[in-house]
XYZ file of C-alpha atoms in Angstrom:
621
model
C -0.737 0.064 -0.312
C 1.174 3.403 -1.042
C 1.717 6.096 1.677
C -0.954 8.302 0.667
C -3.389 4.764 0.747
C -2.070 4.321 4.138
C -2.156 8.571 4.893
C -6.074 8.309 4.288
C -6.666 5.459 5.763
C -5.381 6.440 9.335
C -7.332 9.792 8.504
C -10.842 7.913 7.773
C -10.261 5.696 10.251
C -9.431 8.693 13.209
C -13.101 10.619 11.795
C -14.829 7.432 11.813
C -13.542 7.171 16.232
C -14.664 10.982 17.132
C -18.459 10.637 14.831
C -18.298 7.215 17.555
C -17.454 9.349 20.252
C -19.617 12.306 19.750
C -22.264 10.100 20.321
C -20.982 8.096 22.853
C -18.849 10.345 24.973
C -20.556 14.045 23.591
C -18.083 15.714 26.433
C -15.032 13.490 25.263
C -15.793 14.651 22.386
C -15.654 18.697 22.687
C -12.856 17.942 24.790
C -10.628 16.808 22.206
C -11.797 18.774 19.097
C -12.653 22.192 20.816
C -11.880 22.720 24.261
C -9.747 25.894 24.702
C -8.495 27.312 27.846
C -8.387 30.616 27.519
C -6.584 32.246 31.009
C -7.095 36.666 31.930
C -3.989 38.346 31.845
C -2.853 39.750 34.594
C -2.235 43.098 36.209
C 0.709 45.354 34.472
C 3.688 44.016 36.608
C 5.601 47.579 35.902
C 2.314 49.271 37.728
C 2.459 46.913 40.893
C 5.879 47.419 41.008
C 5.570 51.132 41.793
C 2.750 50.489 43.636
C 4.470 47.941 45.657
C 8.249 50.300 46.479
C 5.537 53.377 47.605
C 4.964 51.400 50.555
C 8.667 51.545 51.897
C 8.513 54.781 54.653
C 11.172 54.354 57.373
C 9.645 57.111 59.764
C 12.438 59.347 61.868
C 10.878 62.870 64.017
C 13.609 64.584 63.211
C 12.599 64.432 59.449
C 9.101 66.174 60.423
C 8.643 69.419 59.088
C 6.029 70.518 61.961
C 4.902 68.572 64.861
C 1.171 69.294 65.983
C -0.435 68.638 69.309
C -3.936 68.245 70.224
C -5.286 71.525 69.664
C -3.338 72.347 66.877
C -4.215 73.934 63.762
C -4.635 70.457 61.235
C -5.935 72.057 58.453
C -3.889 75.274 58.411
C -0.670 72.825 58.384
C -2.089 70.631 55.589
C -2.500 74.090 53.659
C 0.872 75.202 54.130
C 2.303 71.913 53.782
C 4.782 71.538 50.101
C 5.523 68.387 48.720
C 8.127 67.056 50.777
C 7.224 68.158 53.827
C 6.317 65.123 56.702
C 3.279 67.090 58.945
C 4.218 64.732 61.902
C 0.494 63.793 64.498
C 1.627 63.370 68.463
C 1.153 60.303 69.253
C -2.497 60.108 71.247
C -3.714 63.650 70.153
C -7.272 63.476 68.283
C -7.760 66.093 65.528
C -11.651 66.876 65.192
C -12.987 68.243 61.856
C -13.369 67.582 58.042
C -10.320 68.348 56.743
C -9.010 68.912 52.811
C -5.558 68.437 51.064
C -5.392 70.674 48.767
C -4.260 70.629 45.628
C -0.182 71.228 45.188
C 1.935 72.431 42.393
C 3.697 69.198 42.897
C 5.909 68.901 39.641
C 8.427 67.168 40.978
C 6.351 63.823 42.263
C 7.619 64.384 46.113
C 5.648 62.493 48.753
C 3.789 64.796 51.217
C 3.292 62.165 54.319
C 1.005 63.021 57.854
C 2.319 60.323 60.166
C 2.327 59.549 64.024
C 5.285 59.986 66.023
C 5.632 56.987 66.953
C 5.020 55.759 64.009
C 8.559 54.820 64.186
C 7.442 51.753 66.687
C 5.116 50.429 63.796
C 7.514 48.241 62.249
C 7.114 48.222 58.152
C 5.444 45.546 56.769
C 3.205 44.450 59.624
C -0.221 44.815 59.838
C -1.357 46.931 62.836
C -4.338 46.226 65.518
C -5.747 48.118 68.497
C -2.960 46.961 70.217
C -1.334 49.761 69.047
C -3.729 52.485 69.447
C -1.155 54.563 71.683
C 1.134 54.684 68.807
C -1.597 56.258 66.279
C -2.767 59.502 66.026
C -5.932 59.752 65.567
C -8.035 62.272 62.826
C -11.744 62.102 64.061
C -14.871 63.091 61.909
C -16.894 65.526 62.809
C -20.952 65.073 61.862
C -21.648 65.909 58.376
C -18.664 65.331 56.391
C -15.899 63.014 56.348
C -12.631 62.949 58.140
C -10.790 63.476 55.382
C -10.885 64.443 52.140
C -8.622 64.572 48.867
C -9.027 66.873 46.946
C -9.600 65.786 43.023
C -5.916 66.632 40.815
C -3.761 66.034 44.612
C -0.709 63.623 43.705
C 1.487 61.749 46.033
C 0.608 61.708 49.743
C 1.089 59.073 52.478
C 0.270 57.846 55.682
C 1.078 55.785 58.584
C 0.498 55.429 61.809
C -2.760 57.309 61.279
C -6.507 56.367 63.001
C -9.636 57.672 61.119
C -12.669 57.400 63.034
C -16.483 59.253 63.364
C -16.186 62.407 66.394
C -16.797 59.791 69.533
C -19.474 62.122 71.321
C -22.056 61.292 67.897
C -24.432 58.933 67.440
C -26.399 59.613 64.047
C -24.957 57.721 60.858
C -21.416 58.743 58.796
C -20.728 57.930 55.605
C -17.186 58.170 55.105
C -14.111 58.269 56.826
C -11.866 59.139 54.118
C -12.574 60.198 51.179
C -9.731 60.391 47.787
C -11.186 62.547 44.941
C -14.857 62.798 43.739
C -17.258 61.001 41.040
C -18.792 64.548 39.941
C -18.672 66.940 37.807
C -15.350 68.612 39.348
C -13.222 65.383 38.741
C -14.663 64.595 34.559
C -11.062 63.913 32.919
C -8.049 61.532 33.480
C -6.264 65.041 34.860
C -9.045 65.464 37.537
C -8.016 62.688 38.914
C -5.780 62.094 42.101
C -2.694 59.548 41.621
C -0.005 57.902 43.999
C -1.985 57.551 47.508
C -0.795 55.065 50.462
C -2.256 54.546 53.423
C -0.087 52.721 55.640
C -0.484 50.986 59.298
C -3.439 52.708 60.230
C -6.301 51.846 61.621
C -10.337 52.647 60.353
C -13.257 51.912 62.592
C -16.340 52.887 63.213
C -18.241 51.687 66.476
C -21.090 48.731 67.770
C -23.243 51.251 67.922
C -22.904 53.627 65.000
C -23.925 52.784 61.607
C -20.781 53.745 59.427
C -20.789 52.829 55.700
C -17.242 53.032 54.290
C -13.827 53.296 55.271
C -12.156 54.434 51.872
C -13.717 55.982 48.993
C -11.559 55.812 46.397
C -11.751 57.808 43.069
C -8.280 58.496 42.242
C -5.203 56.321 40.623
C -1.702 54.803 41.906
C -3.619 53.543 45.528
C -2.252 51.220 47.736
C -4.451 50.390 51.227
C -1.390 48.169 53.805
C -1.024 47.020 56.193
C -4.259 48.829 57.757
C -7.476 47.636 60.681
C -11.096 47.720 59.402
C -13.777 47.071 61.704
C -16.812 48.125 62.998
C -17.992 49.222 59.061
C -21.710 48.217 59.132
C -25.090 49.550 57.816
C -28.292 48.623 59.526
C -30.852 46.328 57.540
C -32.803 49.569 56.667
C -29.955 51.585 55.384
C -30.173 52.662 51.717
C -26.397 50.787 51.169
C -24.083 47.928 51.899
C -21.208 48.629 53.326
C -17.446 48.626 52.854
C -14.077 48.759 54.283
C -12.672 50.221 50.843
C -15.090 51.227 47.695
C -13.408 51.986 43.868
C -15.335 54.050 41.529
C -14.220 56.463 39.393
C -10.587 55.135 39.183
C -8.365 54.210 36.578
C -6.479 51.965 38.419
C -3.584 50.617 39.290
C -4.369 49.797 43.167
C -2.371 47.473 45.612
C -5.050 46.380 48.688
C -2.464 44.281 50.561
C -2.197 42.914 54.579
C -5.351 44.182 56.013
C -7.325 42.990 57.946
C -11.406 43.800 57.326
C -14.424 43.370 59.226
C -17.208 44.249 57.190
C -21.056 43.463 57.185
C -21.367 44.412 53.429
C -19.215 44.311 50.233
C -15.251 43.777 52.628
C -14.020 44.830 49.084
C -16.029 46.482 46.184
C -15.168 47.798 42.794
C -17.617 49.868 41.015
C -20.957 50.354 41.980
C -20.525 53.166 40.098
C -21.131 55.220 37.228
C -17.514 57.086 36.783
C -17.998 60.810 36.473
C -14.679 59.925 33.812
C -16.527 59.073 30.586
C -15.046 55.147 29.503
C -12.694 54.083 32.287
C -13.174 51.414 34.406
C -10.863 50.639 37.659
C -7.604 48.475 35.824
C -4.594 46.532 37.169
C -5.594 45.549 41.004
C -3.750 43.135 42.981
C -5.946 42.323 46.472
C -3.312 40.026 48.285
C -2.930 38.949 51.338
C -5.754 40.146 53.090
C -8.104 38.579 56.007
C -11.987 39.782 55.073
C -14.202 38.377 57.816
C -18.039 38.856 58.740
C -17.299 38.345 62.691
C -19.601 36.175 64.526
C -21.617 37.727 66.854
C -22.320 41.017 65.651
C -26.365 39.766 65.280
C -28.885 40.633 63.225
C -29.278 44.591 63.238
C -26.965 44.949 60.347
C -27.362 44.844 56.641
C -25.069 41.709 55.631
C -23.893 40.344 52.128
C -21.215 39.299 49.880
C -17.594 39.564 50.974
C -15.494 40.450 47.754
C -17.459 42.404 45.089
C -16.203 43.316 41.607
C -19.065 45.534 39.403
C -16.154 46.713 37.316
C -12.352 46.077 37.311
C -10.352 44.725 34.330
C -7.139 42.852 34.979
C -7.623 41.743 38.367
C -5.472 39.821 40.713
C -7.040 37.970 44.063
C -4.688 35.968 45.959
C -3.102 34.386 49.101
C -6.810 35.630 51.269
C -8.879 34.074 54.001
C -12.277 35.372 52.953
C -14.713 34.001 55.708
C -18.679 34.767 56.622
C -20.529 34.930 59.547
C -20.409 31.128 61.638
C -24.358 32.050 63.160
C -27.127 30.157 61.279
C -29.906 32.501 62.264
C -29.073 35.177 60.912
C -29.514 36.527 57.732
C -26.248 35.980 56.071
C -23.980 36.836 52.612
C -25.126 35.290 49.587
C -22.059 34.582 47.942
C -17.834 34.224 48.940
C -17.808 36.415 46.054
C -19.845 38.121 43.517
C -18.059 38.880 39.476
C -20.036 40.730 37.016
C -19.667 43.676 34.384
C -22.854 46.078 35.663
C -23.815 49.515 34.470
C -25.068 50.455 38.511
C -27.853 52.787 37.049
C -28.590 52.008 33.369
C -28.539 53.474 30.352
C -25.820 55.462 28.378
C -23.750 56.724 31.594
C -21.806 53.753 33.194
C -22.430 51.628 29.333
C -18.852 51.132 29.623
C -18.495 49.241 32.792
C -16.074 46.191 32.108
C -15.581 43.009 34.900
C -12.817 41.141 32.664
C -9.391 39.267 33.022
C -10.067 38.361 37.157
C -8.076 35.514 38.586
C -8.628 34.470 42.515
C -6.685 31.685 43.519
C -5.129 30.363 46.463
C -7.158 31.739 48.677
C -9.395 30.713 51.543
C -13.252 30.783 52.027
C -14.935 29.071 54.804
C -18.371 29.748 56.352
C -20.072 30.775 54.113
C -23.653 30.634 52.199
C -22.307 29.505 48.400
C -19.462 29.460 46.302
C -18.570 32.238 43.279
C -21.308 33.848 41.253
C -20.185 35.807 37.411
C -21.568 37.132 35.162
C -24.550 38.934 36.291
C -26.073 42.200 35.470
C -28.349 44.603 37.064
C -29.149 47.386 34.207
C -28.372 47.449 30.287
C -26.186 48.277 28.633
C -22.739 47.094 29.540
C -19.780 45.570 28.026
C -20.255 41.879 27.854
C -17.879 40.259 31.143
C -15.400 37.642 30.212
C -12.801 35.388 31.343
C -11.478 34.539 34.504
C -9.843 32.075 36.508
C -10.853 30.469 40.040
C -7.801 27.617 40.882
C -6.462 26.052 44.181
C -9.013 27.914 46.501
C -10.462 25.813 49.548
C -14.260 26.556 50.501
C -14.547 25.784 53.861
C -17.939 24.981 55.142
C -20.079 25.563 52.240
C -23.450 25.394 52.570
C -24.682 27.441 56.052
C -28.045 29.243 55.985
C -31.035 29.131 53.495
C -32.179 28.773 50.377
C -30.138 26.269 47.550
C -26.564 26.242 47.506
C -23.880 26.989 44.288
C -20.675 26.193 44.165
C -20.115 28.108 40.860
C -22.681 30.431 39.342
C -23.132 31.632 35.966
C -25.853 34.176 34.291
C -27.756 35.780 37.144
C -29.386 38.648 35.416
C -31.741 41.346 37.894
C -33.980 42.531 37.152
C -34.822 41.831 33.233
C -33.752 38.448 32.351
C -33.472 38.437 28.469
C -30.253 41.460 28.481
C -28.450 38.985 30.121
C -25.268 37.625 27.877
C -23.197 34.864 28.477
C -19.745 34.781 30.688
C -17.180 32.997 27.608
C -13.360 32.102 28.988
C -13.949 30.925 32.042
C -11.433 28.061 33.522
C -12.151 26.178 37.605
C -9.229 24.196 38.780
C -7.693 22.716 41.385
C -10.438 23.853 43.789
C -11.212 21.636 47.530
C -15.657 22.703 48.235
C -16.173 21.492 51.661
C -20.008 21.513 51.831
C -21.799 22.132 55.499
C -24.216 21.136 57.658
C -26.768 21.055 55.363
C -29.873 19.511 53.851
C -30.678 21.934 50.873
C -29.836 21.383 47.524
C -26.193 21.953 46.364
C -25.478 22.797 42.836
C -22.026 22.360 41.788
C -22.408 24.451 38.397
C -25.919 26.514 37.651
C -26.872 28.467 34.985
C -29.593 30.164 33.076
C -30.654 29.244 29.952
C -27.564 31.603 28.657
C -24.691 29.810 26.171
C -20.901 30.323 28.135
C -17.933 29.288 25.282
C -14.766 27.974 26.687
C -15.196 26.515 29.795
C -13.171 24.557 31.732
C -14.165 22.641 34.561
C -11.451 19.936 35.500
C -9.818 18.643 38.831
C -11.946 19.848 41.325
C -13.602 17.619 44.463
C -17.076 19.512 44.346
C -20.047 18.568 45.932
C -23.467 18.174 43.839
C -24.494 18.471 40.152
C -24.350 20.675 37.080
C -28.362 22.549 37.302
C -28.639 24.556 34.501
C -31.950 26.558 34.382
C -33.833 25.209 30.466
C -36.085 28.435 29.351
C -36.840 31.316 31.367
C -36.710 33.124 34.579
C -39.974 31.730 35.443
C -38.494 28.469 35.411
C -36.319 29.237 37.884
C -38.913 28.690 40.160
C -41.221 26.183 38.574
C -37.383 23.822 39.131
C -37.671 23.585 35.252
C -34.284 21.791 35.377
C -31.837 19.801 32.766
C -28.649 18.381 33.923
C -25.226 16.460 33.115
C -24.191 15.623 29.503
C -27.198 17.294 28.229
C -26.828 20.212 29.991
C -23.211 20.460 28.917
C -23.893 20.195 25.168
C -25.871 22.627 24.850
C -25.305 25.991 27.620
C -21.679 25.067 27.500
C -20.356 24.158 23.979
C -16.611 22.821 23.450
C -16.220 22.319 27.710
C -13.867 20.610 28.771
C -15.305 19.078 32.234
C -13.350 16.101 33.833
C -11.722 14.728 36.715
C -13.496 16.173 39.334
C -14.281 14.332 42.864
C -18.083 14.789 42.873
C -19.926 14.073 45.540
C -23.186 14.609 47.728
C -24.588 13.606 44.424
C -27.506 12.436 45.864
C -29.790 12.856 42.433
C -27.759 10.509 40.210
C -29.915 10.038 36.973
C -26.823 8.955 35.267
C -26.692 11.259 33.030
C -23.184 12.350 34.343
C -20.610 13.454 32.223
C -18.052 10.555 32.194
C -14.554 10.597 32.424
C -15.044 12.013 36.162
C -15.484 10.301 39.631
C -18.479 9.967 41.838
C -18.730 8.236 45.529
C -20.750 5.273 45.658
C -21.581 2.728 48.849
C -23.081 5.890 51.397
C -26.629 6.071 51.819
C -28.053 7.977 53.568
C -29.006 12.354 53.280
C -27.417 15.194 55.410
C -24.121 15.159 57.132
C -24.577 11.465 58.176
C -24.345 11.393 53.878
C -21.666 13.816 53.658
C -19.445 12.680 56.623
C -19.037 9.378 54.551
C -18.097 10.901 51.508
C -15.928 13.086 52.026
C -13.859 10.000 54.260
C -14.425 8.199 50.885
C -12.946 10.677 49.616
C -9.265 10.136 51.665
C -8.826 13.623 53.069
C -6.344 13.082 55.623
C -8.488 14.800 58.661
C -11.579 16.863 56.810
C -13.509 17.619 60.614
C -10.723 19.029 61.873
C -8.481 21.163 59.658
C -6.380 18.758 57.501
C -7.779 19.436 54.096
C -4.953 17.261 51.935
C -6.053 13.965 50.165
C -3.494 11.124 52.156
C -0.987 8.734 50.194
C -3.780 6.765 50.225
C -6.753 8.519 48.809
C -7.953 6.717 45.059
C -7.652 10.513 43.987
C -4.085 11.160 44.807
C -1.943 12.324 41.453
C -5.520 11.473 39.548
C -5.913 14.840 38.287
C -5.900 15.489 35.042
C -1.855 17.176 35.136
C -1.176 13.985 37.364
C -1.094 15.946 40.881
C -3.619 15.466 43.281
C -7.488 16.151 42.447
C -8.183 19.708 44.249
C -6.832 22.062 45.487
C -2.759 22.070 46.818
C -3.330 21.936 50.586
C 0.267 22.138 51.496
C 1.438 25.342 48.781
C -1.546 27.255 50.293
C -0.892 26.966 54.076
C 2.897 28.536 52.807
C 0.986 31.327 50.932
C -1.304 31.874 53.766
C 1.553 32.061 56.325
C 1.254 35.509 58.287
C -2.710 36.713 56.744
C -3.776 35.818 60.313
C -1.581 37.979 62.474
C -0.679 40.625 59.646
C 2.689 39.142 59.346
C 2.504 38.173 55.394
C 4.805 38.108 52.697
C 3.783 37.897 49.398
C 4.634 34.387 48.333
C 7.590 34.653 45.832
C 6.995 31.313 44.161
C 7.321 32.347 40.409
C 10.155 35.048 41.027
C 12.684 31.906 41.113
C 16.348 32.771 41.152
C 17.666 33.574 37.428
C 20.709 30.429 36.780
C 24.382 32.415 36.281
C 25.719 29.724 33.740
C 29.299 31.544 34.285
C 28.736 33.480 37.038
C 31.764 33.591 39.694
C 33.077 35.097 42.574
C 36.686 36.248 43.430
C 36.938 37.387 47.143
C 40.730 38.687 48.724
C 40.949 37.514 51.189
C 39.930 33.529 52.390
C 37.615 34.142 54.480
C 34.089 35.675 55.151
C 33.230 37.529 58.077
C 29.538 37.163 59.982
C 27.180 39.197 58.420
C 29.512 40.773 55.143
C 27.524 41.492 52.780
C 28.880 40.449 49.070
C 28.204 41.500 45.675
C 28.952 39.998 42.865
C 28.105 40.546 38.980
C 27.463 38.436 36.468
C 25.862 37.899 32.778
């Protein structure tokens, strides 16, 4: 037989095999022929490095341009300060007012620093806490305004060791402790946006009897919030808005939120939720890293609770190495999702139609005591830019499924109020996540979407409870339970999907339609917590009851993922990355920054010994 005939014969056989498999195993056919992994772009590393360098500040009181004590005129000092000055506030002093930082002529990009006289006792890179209270100087907001406003156009302003609070004598609700820039007619051009603003080692908080909507409202570029402590930020259940520690609005980015503690009843961090007064901009190049976001147990029923983290806009966003935990008390109406990510034109119409949430990476986070996992692609008001391209990987979801209603691990395509305007969310990859189901008898869905088509959907190597569930027709069927599932769901709603090597447990309604090339737990009976316990034990997790979520060496899913790794999250790496997040000593995990290999490098010393602590520098090609 000639080579051309052999080649033709082989091609014919391959076509017949693929044709046969397309009927027997449709998801395998899609995966091999059409499957595509489209990963998001990460934040611009040059911009993020500049933000990190802006955190380098070691205080010395000998460098104070002026030192103020309680009773001195802080506003005059701010008015008269020049770029490059350091305004030192005596630790323990309280300055009451609604202070404003005006625009300075700053052609040389010099920093104006407002700092506590005991900031030298607050180590660089370590998060502060209420235990440091005697080392702070305090700026207290009088009713009717913020403690501090930074005017449009201001630049290069740094705060270190400052406590921001509402006036202790006031009981009326407060809005923002700090406002950076504005979202309005005074800031409609990019040149008017404040930039290079740093809040480092500072303390933002309200009181347990007081409504306080926000810690910092950010309408600025090149903003850093780091090593700081936010607490008692909440609005009542009959309030007019959600509370946030940091809310980003009229901004083009970049933004770094690093190593903070944030206790909030609304969204700990919100990006978006507004129509920007600068036409066409979205916050871009955002890093949220090493933070402890929490709704504390015991805050009670008087506050309005929501999601832990939310994007309504945001392009090239990296959320990594965070611990996010919700309310433990199941009797309180708690947050809906650990995170919501969507493009949202807040008020509808042309103003805000450019809202864009895309290129989001959510990795190496520990989320616990939450109702639902993550929701994507939701829109509130048309028109809006379609959200797209996200990665969710190597996260641990512990005790998912608290409180009320159904429990979703990944939700796609929720729309309010107009179902017909919703678009699909393309380019979503979900891999190597471990979900530990809480004690629930409620319905659990691994993936839930409405009647939308999502392109380039990848869902692999996860340990996850529940089934694929997809609404098959209209918004009305959400209420009446018109659902399709399994292979049929993937075929029609996720064409070209990769769905493989997932360990599915708590699979109580197995109809035989589940996708092939995945793992399903058998041999457990009943329902509820006893069923869950049995199936988690069969997975072979070392000690999930006491917080060790690694797979044991005897687990059937050890090294069984599509890439040869363990199915689920890399628990050991996650533990190493999260070191210091709880106590505020977090350091950026440098796993991706390996030391370069220099093949012909050499070092020549003038003597045969090196003294202890001696620094030797050598250059290499």
